[in-house]
CSV table of C-alpha atoms and ligand atoms in Angstrom, one decimal:
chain,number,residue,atom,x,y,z
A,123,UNK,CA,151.7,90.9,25.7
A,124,UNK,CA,148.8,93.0,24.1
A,125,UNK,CA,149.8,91.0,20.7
A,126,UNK,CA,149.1,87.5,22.6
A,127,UNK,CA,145.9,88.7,24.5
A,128,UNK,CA,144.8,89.3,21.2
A,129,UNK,CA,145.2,85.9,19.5
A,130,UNK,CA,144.0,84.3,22.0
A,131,UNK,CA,140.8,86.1,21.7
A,132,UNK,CA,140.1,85.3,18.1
A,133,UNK,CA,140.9,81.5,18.8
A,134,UNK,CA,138.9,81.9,22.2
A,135,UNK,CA,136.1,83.2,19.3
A,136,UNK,CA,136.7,80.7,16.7
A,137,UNK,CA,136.4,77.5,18.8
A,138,UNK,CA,133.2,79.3,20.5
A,139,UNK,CA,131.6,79.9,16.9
A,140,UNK,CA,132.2,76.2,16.4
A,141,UNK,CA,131.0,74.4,19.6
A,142,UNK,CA,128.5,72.2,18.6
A,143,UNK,CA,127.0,70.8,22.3
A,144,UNK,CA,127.6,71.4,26.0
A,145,UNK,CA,130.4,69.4,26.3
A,146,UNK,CA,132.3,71.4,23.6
A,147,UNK,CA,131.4,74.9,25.9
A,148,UNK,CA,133.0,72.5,29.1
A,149,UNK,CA,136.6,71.9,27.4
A,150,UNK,CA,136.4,75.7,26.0
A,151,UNK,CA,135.7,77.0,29.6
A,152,UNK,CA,138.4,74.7,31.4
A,153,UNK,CA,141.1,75.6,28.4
A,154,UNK,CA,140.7,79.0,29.5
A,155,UNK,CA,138.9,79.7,32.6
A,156,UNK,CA,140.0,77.4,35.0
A,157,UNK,CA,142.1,78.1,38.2
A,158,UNK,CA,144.3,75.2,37.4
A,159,UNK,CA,145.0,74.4,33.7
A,160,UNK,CA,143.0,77.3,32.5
A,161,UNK,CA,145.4,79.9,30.1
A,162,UNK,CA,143.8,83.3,31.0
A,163,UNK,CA,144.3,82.1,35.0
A,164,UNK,CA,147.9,81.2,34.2
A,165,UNK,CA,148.6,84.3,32.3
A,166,UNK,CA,147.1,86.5,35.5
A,167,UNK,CA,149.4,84.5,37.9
A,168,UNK,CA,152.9,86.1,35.4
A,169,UNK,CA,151.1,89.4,35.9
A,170,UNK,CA,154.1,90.1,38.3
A,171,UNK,CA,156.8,89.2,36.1
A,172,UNK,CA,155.8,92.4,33.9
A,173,UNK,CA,157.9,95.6,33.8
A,174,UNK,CA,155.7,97.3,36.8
A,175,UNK,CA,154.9,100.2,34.6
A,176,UNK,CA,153.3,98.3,32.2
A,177,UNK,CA,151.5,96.0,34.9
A,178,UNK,CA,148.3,98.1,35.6
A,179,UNK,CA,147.3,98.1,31.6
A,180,UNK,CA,147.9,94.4,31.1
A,181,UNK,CA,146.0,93.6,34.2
A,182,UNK,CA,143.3,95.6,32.6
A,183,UNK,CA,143.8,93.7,29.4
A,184,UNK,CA,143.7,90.6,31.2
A,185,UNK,CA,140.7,90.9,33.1
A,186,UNK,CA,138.7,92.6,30.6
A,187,UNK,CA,139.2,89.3,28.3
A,188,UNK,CA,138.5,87.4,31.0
A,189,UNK,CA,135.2,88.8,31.5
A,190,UNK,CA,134.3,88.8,27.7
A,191,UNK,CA,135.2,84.9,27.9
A,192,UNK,CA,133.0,84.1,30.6
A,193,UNK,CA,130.2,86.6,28.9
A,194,UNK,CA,130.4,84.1,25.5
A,195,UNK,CA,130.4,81.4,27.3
A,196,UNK,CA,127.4,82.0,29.1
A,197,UNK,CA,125.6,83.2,26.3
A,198,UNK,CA,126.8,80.2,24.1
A,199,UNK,CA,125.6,77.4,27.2
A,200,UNK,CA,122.0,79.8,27.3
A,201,UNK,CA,121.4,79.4,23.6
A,202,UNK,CA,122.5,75.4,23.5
A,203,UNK,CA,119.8,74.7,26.3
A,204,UNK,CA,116.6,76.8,24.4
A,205,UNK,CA,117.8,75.0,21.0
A,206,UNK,CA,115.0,72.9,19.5
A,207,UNK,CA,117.8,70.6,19.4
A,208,UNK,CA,118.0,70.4,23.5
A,209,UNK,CA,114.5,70.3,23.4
A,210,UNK,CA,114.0,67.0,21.8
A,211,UNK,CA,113.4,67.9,18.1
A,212,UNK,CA,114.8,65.5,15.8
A,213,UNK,CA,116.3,67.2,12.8
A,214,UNK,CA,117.0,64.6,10.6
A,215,UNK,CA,112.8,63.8,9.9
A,216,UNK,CA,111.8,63.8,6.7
A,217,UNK,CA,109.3,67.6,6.9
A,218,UNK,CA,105.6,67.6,6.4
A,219,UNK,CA,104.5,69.6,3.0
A,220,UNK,CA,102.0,71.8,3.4
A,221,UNK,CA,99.0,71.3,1.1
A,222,UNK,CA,99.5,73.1,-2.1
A,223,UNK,CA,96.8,75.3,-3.6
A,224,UNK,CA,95.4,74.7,-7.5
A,225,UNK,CA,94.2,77.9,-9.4
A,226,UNK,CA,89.9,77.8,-9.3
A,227,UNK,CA,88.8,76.9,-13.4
A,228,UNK,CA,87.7,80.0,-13.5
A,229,UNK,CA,90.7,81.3,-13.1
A,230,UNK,CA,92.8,78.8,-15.3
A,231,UNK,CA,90.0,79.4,-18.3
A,232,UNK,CA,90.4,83.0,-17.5
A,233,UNK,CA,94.3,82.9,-18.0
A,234,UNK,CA,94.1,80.8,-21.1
A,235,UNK,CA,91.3,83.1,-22.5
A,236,UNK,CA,93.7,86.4,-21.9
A,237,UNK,CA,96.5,84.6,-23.6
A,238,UNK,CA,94.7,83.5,-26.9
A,239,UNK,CA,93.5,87.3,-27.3
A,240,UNK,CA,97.0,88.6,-26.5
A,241,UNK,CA,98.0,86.6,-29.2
A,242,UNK,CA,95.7,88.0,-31.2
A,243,UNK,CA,96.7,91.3,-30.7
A,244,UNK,CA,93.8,92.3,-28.0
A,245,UNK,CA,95.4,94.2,-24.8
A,246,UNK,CA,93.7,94.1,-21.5
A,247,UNK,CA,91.3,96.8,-20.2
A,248,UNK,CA,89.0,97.1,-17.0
A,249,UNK,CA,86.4,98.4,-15.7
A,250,UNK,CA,84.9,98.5,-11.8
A,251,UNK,CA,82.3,96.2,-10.7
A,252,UNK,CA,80.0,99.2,-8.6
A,253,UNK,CA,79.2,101.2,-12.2
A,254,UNK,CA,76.7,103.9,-12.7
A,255,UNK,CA,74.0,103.7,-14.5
A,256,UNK,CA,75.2,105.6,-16.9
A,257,UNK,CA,78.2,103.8,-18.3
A,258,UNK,CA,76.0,100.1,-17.6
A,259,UNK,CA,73.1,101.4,-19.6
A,260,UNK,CA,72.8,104.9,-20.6
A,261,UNK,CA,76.0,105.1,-22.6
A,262,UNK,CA,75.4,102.1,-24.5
A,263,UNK,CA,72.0,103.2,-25.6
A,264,UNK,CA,70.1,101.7,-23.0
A,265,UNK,CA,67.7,105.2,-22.8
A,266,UNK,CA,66.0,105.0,-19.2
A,267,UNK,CA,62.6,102.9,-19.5
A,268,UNK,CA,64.0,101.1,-22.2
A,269,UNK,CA,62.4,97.4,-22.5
A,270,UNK,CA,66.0,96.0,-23.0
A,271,UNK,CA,67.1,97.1,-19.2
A,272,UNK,CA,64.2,94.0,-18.4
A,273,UNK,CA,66.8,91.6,-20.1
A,274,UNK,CA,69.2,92.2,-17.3
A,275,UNK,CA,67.5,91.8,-13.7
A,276,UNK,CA,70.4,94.1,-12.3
A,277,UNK,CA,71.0,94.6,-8.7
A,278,UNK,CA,70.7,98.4,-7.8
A,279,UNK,CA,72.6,99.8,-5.0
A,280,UNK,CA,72.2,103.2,-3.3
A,281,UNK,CA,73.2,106.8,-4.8
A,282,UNK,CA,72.3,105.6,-8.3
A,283,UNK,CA,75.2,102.7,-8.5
A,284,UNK,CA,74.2,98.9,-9.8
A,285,UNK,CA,76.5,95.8,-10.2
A,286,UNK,CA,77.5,96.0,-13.3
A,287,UNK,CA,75.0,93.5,-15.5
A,288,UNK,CA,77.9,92.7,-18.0
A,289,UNK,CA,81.3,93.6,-18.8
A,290,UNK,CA,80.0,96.0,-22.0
A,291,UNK,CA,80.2,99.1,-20.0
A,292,UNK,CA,84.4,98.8,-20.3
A,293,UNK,CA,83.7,99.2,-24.2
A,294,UNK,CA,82.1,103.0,-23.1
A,295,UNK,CA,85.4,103.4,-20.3
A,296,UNK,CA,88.0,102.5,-23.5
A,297,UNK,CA,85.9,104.8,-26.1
A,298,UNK,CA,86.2,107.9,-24.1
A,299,UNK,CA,90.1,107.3,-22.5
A,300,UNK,CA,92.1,106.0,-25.8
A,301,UNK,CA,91.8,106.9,-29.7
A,302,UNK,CA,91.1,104.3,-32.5
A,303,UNK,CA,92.6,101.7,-33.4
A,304,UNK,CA,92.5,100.1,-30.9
A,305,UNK,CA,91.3,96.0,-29.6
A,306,UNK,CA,91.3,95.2,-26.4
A,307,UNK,CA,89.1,93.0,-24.2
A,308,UNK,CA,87.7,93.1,-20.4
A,309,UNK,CA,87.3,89.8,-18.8
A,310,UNK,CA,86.0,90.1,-15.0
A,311,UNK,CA,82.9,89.7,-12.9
A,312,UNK,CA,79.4,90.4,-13.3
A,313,UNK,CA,75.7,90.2,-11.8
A,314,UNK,CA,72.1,89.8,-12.3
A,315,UNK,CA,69.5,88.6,-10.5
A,316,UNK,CA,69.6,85.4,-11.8
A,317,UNK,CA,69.9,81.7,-10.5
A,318,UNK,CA,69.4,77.9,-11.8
A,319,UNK,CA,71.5,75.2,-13.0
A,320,UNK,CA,73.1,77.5,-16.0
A,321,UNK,CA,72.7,80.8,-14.6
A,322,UNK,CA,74.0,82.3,-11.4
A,323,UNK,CA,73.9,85.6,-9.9
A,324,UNK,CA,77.4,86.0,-10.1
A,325,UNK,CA,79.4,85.7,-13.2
A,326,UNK,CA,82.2,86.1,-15.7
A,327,UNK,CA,82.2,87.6,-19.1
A,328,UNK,CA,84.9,88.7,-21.5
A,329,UNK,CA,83.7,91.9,-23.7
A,330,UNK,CA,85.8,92.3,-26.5
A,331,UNK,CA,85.8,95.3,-28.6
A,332,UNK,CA,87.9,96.6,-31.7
A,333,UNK,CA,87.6,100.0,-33.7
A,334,UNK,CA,89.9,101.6,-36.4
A,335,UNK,CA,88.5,102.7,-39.7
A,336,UNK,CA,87.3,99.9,-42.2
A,337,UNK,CA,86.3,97.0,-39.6
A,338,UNK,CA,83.5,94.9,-40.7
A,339,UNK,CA,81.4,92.3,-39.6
A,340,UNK,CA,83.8,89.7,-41.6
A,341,UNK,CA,86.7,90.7,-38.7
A,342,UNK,CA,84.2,90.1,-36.0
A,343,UNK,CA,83.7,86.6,-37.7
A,344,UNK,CA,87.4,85.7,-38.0
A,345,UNK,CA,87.8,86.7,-34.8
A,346,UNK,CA,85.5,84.5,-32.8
A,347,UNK,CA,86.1,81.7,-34.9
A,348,UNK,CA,89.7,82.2,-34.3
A,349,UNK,CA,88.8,82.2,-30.6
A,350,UNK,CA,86.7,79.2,-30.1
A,351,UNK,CA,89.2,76.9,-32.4
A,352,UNK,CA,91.8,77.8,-29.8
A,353,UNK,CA,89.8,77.4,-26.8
A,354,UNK,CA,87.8,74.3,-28.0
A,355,UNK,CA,88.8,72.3,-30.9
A,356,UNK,CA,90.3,72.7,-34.5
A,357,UNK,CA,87.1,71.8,-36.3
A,358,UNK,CA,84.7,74.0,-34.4
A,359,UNK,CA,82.1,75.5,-35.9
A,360,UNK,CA,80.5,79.2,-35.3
A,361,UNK,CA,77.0,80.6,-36.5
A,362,UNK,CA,75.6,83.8,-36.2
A,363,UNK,CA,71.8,84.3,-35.2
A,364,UNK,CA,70.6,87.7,-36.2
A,365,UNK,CA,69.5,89.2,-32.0
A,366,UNK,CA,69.2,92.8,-30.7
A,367,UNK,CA,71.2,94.7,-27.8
A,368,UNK,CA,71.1,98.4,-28.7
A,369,UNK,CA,74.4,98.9,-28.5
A,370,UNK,CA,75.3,97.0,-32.0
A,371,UNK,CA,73.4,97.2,-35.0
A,372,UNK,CA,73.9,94.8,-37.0
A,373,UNK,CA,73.3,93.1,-33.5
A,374,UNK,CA,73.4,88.7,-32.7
A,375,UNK,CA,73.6,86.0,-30.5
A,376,UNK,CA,76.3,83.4,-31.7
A,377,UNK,CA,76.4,79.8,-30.7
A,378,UNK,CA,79.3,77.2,-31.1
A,379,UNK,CA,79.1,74.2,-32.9
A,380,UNK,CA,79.0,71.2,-29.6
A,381,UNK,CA,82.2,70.9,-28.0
A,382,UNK,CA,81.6,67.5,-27.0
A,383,UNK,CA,79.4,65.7,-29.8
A,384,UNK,CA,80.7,67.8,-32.2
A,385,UNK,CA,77.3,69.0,-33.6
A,386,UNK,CA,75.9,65.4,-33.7
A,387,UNK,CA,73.4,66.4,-31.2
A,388,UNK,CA,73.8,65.3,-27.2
A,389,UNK,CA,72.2,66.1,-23.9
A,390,UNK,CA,74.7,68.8,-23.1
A,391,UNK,CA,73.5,71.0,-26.4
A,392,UNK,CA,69.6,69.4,-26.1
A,393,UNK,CA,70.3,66.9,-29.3
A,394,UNK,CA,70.8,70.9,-31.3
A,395,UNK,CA,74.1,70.3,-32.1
A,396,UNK,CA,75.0,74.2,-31.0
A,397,UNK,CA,75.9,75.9,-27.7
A,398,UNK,CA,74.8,79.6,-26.8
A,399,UNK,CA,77.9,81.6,-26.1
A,400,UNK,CA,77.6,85.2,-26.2
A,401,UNK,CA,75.9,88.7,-27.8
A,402,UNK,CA,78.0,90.2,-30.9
A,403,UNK,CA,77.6,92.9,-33.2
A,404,UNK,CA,79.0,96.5,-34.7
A,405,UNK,CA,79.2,99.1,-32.4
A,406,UNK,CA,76.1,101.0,-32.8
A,407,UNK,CA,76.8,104.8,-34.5
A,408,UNK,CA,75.0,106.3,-31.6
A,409,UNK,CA,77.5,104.5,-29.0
A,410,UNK,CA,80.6,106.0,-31.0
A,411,UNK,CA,79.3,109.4,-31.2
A,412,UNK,CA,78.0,109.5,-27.3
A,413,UNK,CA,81.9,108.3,-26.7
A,414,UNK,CA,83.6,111.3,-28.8
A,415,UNK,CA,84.0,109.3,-32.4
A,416,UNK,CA,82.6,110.0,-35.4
A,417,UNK,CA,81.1,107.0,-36.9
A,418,UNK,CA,81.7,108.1,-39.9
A,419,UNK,CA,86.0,107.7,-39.9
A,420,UNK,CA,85.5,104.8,-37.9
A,421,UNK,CA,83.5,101.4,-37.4
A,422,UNK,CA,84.5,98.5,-34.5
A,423,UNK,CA,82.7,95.1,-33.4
A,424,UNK,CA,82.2,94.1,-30.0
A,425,UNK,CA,81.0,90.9,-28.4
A,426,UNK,CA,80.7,89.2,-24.9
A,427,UNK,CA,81.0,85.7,-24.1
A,428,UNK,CA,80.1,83.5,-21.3
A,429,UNK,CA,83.2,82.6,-18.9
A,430,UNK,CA,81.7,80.6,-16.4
A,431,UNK,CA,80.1,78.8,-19.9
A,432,UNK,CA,83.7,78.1,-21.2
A,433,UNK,CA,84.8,76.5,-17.9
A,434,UNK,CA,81.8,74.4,-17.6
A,435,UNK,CA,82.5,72.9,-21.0
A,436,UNK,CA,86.1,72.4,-20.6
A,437,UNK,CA,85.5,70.8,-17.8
A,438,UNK,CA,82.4,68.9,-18.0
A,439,UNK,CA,80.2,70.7,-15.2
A,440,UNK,CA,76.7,70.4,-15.6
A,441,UNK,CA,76.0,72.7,-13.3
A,442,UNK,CA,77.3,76.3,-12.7
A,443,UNK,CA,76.2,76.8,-8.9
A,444,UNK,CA,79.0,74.1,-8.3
A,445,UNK,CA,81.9,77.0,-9.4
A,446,UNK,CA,81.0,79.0,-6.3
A,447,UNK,CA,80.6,76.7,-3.5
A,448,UNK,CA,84.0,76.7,-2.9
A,449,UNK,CA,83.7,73.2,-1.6
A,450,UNK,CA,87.3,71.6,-1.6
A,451,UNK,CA,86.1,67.7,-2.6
A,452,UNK,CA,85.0,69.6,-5.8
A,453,UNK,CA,87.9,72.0,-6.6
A,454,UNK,CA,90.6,68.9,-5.9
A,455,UNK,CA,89.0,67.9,-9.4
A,456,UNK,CA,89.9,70.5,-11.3
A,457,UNK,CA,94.9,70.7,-10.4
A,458,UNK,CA,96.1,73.3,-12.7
A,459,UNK,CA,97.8,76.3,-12.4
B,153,FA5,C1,75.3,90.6,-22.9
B,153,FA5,O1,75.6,90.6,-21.7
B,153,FA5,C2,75.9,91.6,-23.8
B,153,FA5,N1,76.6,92.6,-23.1
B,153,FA5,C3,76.9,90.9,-24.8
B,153,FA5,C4,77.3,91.7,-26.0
B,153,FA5,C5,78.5,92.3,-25.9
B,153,FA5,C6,76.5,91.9,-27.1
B,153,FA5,C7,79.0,93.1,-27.0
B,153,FA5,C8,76.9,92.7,-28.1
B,153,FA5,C9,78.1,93.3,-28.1
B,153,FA5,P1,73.9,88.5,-22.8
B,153,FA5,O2,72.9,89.0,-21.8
B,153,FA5,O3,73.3,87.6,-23.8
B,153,FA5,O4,74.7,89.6,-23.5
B,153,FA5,O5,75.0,87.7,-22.0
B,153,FA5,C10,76.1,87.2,-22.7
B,153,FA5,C11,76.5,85.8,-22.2
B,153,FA5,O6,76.7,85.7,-20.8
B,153,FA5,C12,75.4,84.7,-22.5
B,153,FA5,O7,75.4,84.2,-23.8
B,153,FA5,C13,75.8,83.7,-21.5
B,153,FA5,O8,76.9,82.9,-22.0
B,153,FA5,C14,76.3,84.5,-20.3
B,153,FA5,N2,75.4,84.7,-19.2
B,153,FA5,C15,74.3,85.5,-19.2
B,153,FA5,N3,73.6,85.4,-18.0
B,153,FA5,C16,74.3,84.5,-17.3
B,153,FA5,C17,74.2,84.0,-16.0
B,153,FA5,N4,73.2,84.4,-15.1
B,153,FA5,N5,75.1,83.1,-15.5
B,153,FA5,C18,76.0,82.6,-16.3
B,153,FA5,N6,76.3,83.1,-17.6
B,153,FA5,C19,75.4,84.0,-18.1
């Protein structure tokens, strides 16, 4: 008897696990529930049949299953009625897609920047955005009243922090942590108190920065050429203006040949035929030795470029205020990942 009680509980379960609407739960409680036809009421009515020492542990057997039937089937008839299905939702409707997100240009120029240096060789560094004043200035031979701290309106916070005015101070972070060689560069966010159609008070830069023994000014060269011919186009050009930051000496500003009139001269590069891109130089002796290297084993070059620059050329934005204004009508313009 215990042997039937017990396959008639797995198919009680397996036409349960099956029932797909009310009506199915109906036929499932009159196969097995009710007084009449049902076959747990018909197997309680031989109860008397059974060898009367056996009868009080089959009755139990028997009315145990029946209660677990009727607690399945209540839970099964509950669960049909809250179903979205009960409820009126039509399953078989095509489903709505939820906008999907494009990376800022920032961002996409940002990733296509990192790659083209990993290539190269260059790993990834950082630095923080709140820096002393040390590592933004003092460190790279910025000495306190020093006329070149005018050149970068910086926004000073309390307890003798500032926003870092560019990403230069991660060339200072890299000295002290790691030994030569090494080439990394540092591309992230920076501030100045700064604001018009090509300047805003929140911007990118990517520092670069290599040092191992023998590195001359002819790397620092290949290496930004290399750069903007990946970034730009094959036949760009690069030129080198002799400038001053005293962290580099021999220090300069260099400019790329136009992007977009290839250096015929158009409104974008003021009929010059060249676009200002960044600061480059050799790491200055004094910055080597103040960051535990003895510029006499070793030499490096380091420059830093416009980001927000790149983007705006890539892209054709004329002005850089636009980046930051998150305004969707303007992002929309720009799908890439
Ligand atoms: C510097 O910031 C130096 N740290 C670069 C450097 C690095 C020189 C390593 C030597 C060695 P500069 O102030 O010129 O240099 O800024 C570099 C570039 O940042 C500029 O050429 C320009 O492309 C961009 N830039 C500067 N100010 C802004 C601004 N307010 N908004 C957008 N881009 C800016």
């Amino acid at each position: 008897m215990q042997d039937r009680l017990q396959s008639l509980r797995e198919r009680f379960d397996s036409e349960i696990s099956s029932a797909a609407d009310a009506a199915a739960l109906v036929r499932i409680r009159a196969g097995y529930l009710s007084r009449k036809g049902g076959v747990l009421s018909q197997l309680l009515r031989t109860l008397k049949e059974v060898d009367p020492a056996q009868r009080p542990a089959v009755g139990d057997s028997l009315n145990s299953l029946k209660r677990y039937m009727e607690e399945r089937l209540a839970l099964a008839e509950d669960s049909l009625a809250t179903s979205p299905v009960a409820q009126g939702l039509d399953v078989s409707l095509p489903g709505r897609m939820p906008p999907l997100g494009t990376a800022h240009p920032i961002n996409q120029v940002r990733r296509e920047i990192e790659e083209i240096f990993l290539e190269m060789g260059f790993s990834l560094a950082h630095g923080p955005e709140v820096e002393t004043d040390y590592f933004n200035f003092v460190a790279l031979n910025f000495p306190i009243d020093h006329p070149a701290r005018d050149t970068q309106d910086t926004f000073y916070l309390e307890g003798g922090l500032l926003l870092r005015t560019h990403t230069s101070p991660v060339q200072i972070r890299t000295l002290k942590a790691r030994k030569p060689p090494l080439k990394i560069i540092a591309l992230g966010k920076v501030y100045r108190r700064d604001s018009d159609v090509s300047h805003s008070p929140m911007f990118h830069q990517v520092e670069g920065l290599a040092v191992a023994e023998g590195i001359t000014f002819a790397d620092l060269k290949g290496t930004v050429l290399t750069f903007a011919r990946r970034i730009f186009r094959d036949d760009t050009q690069v030129r080198f203006r002799p400038s001053y930051f005293p962290f580099v000496e021999p220090g300069a500003e260099f400019d790329l040949s136009c992007v977009l009139c290839a250096g015929q001269g158009c409104a974008t590069c003021k009929r010059s035929g060249w676009l200002e891109m960044g600061g480059a130089g050799m790491v200055h002796p004094e910055v080597l030795r103040l960051s535990g290297h003895d510029p006499q084993s070793v030499s490096g070059f380091a420059f830093g470029l416009g980001v927000d620059r790149i983007a705006m050329l890539k892209f054709g934005i004329d002005d850089i205020r636009l980046l930051f204004e998150n305004d969707l009508r303007f992002l929309h313009q720009f799908p890439g990942s």
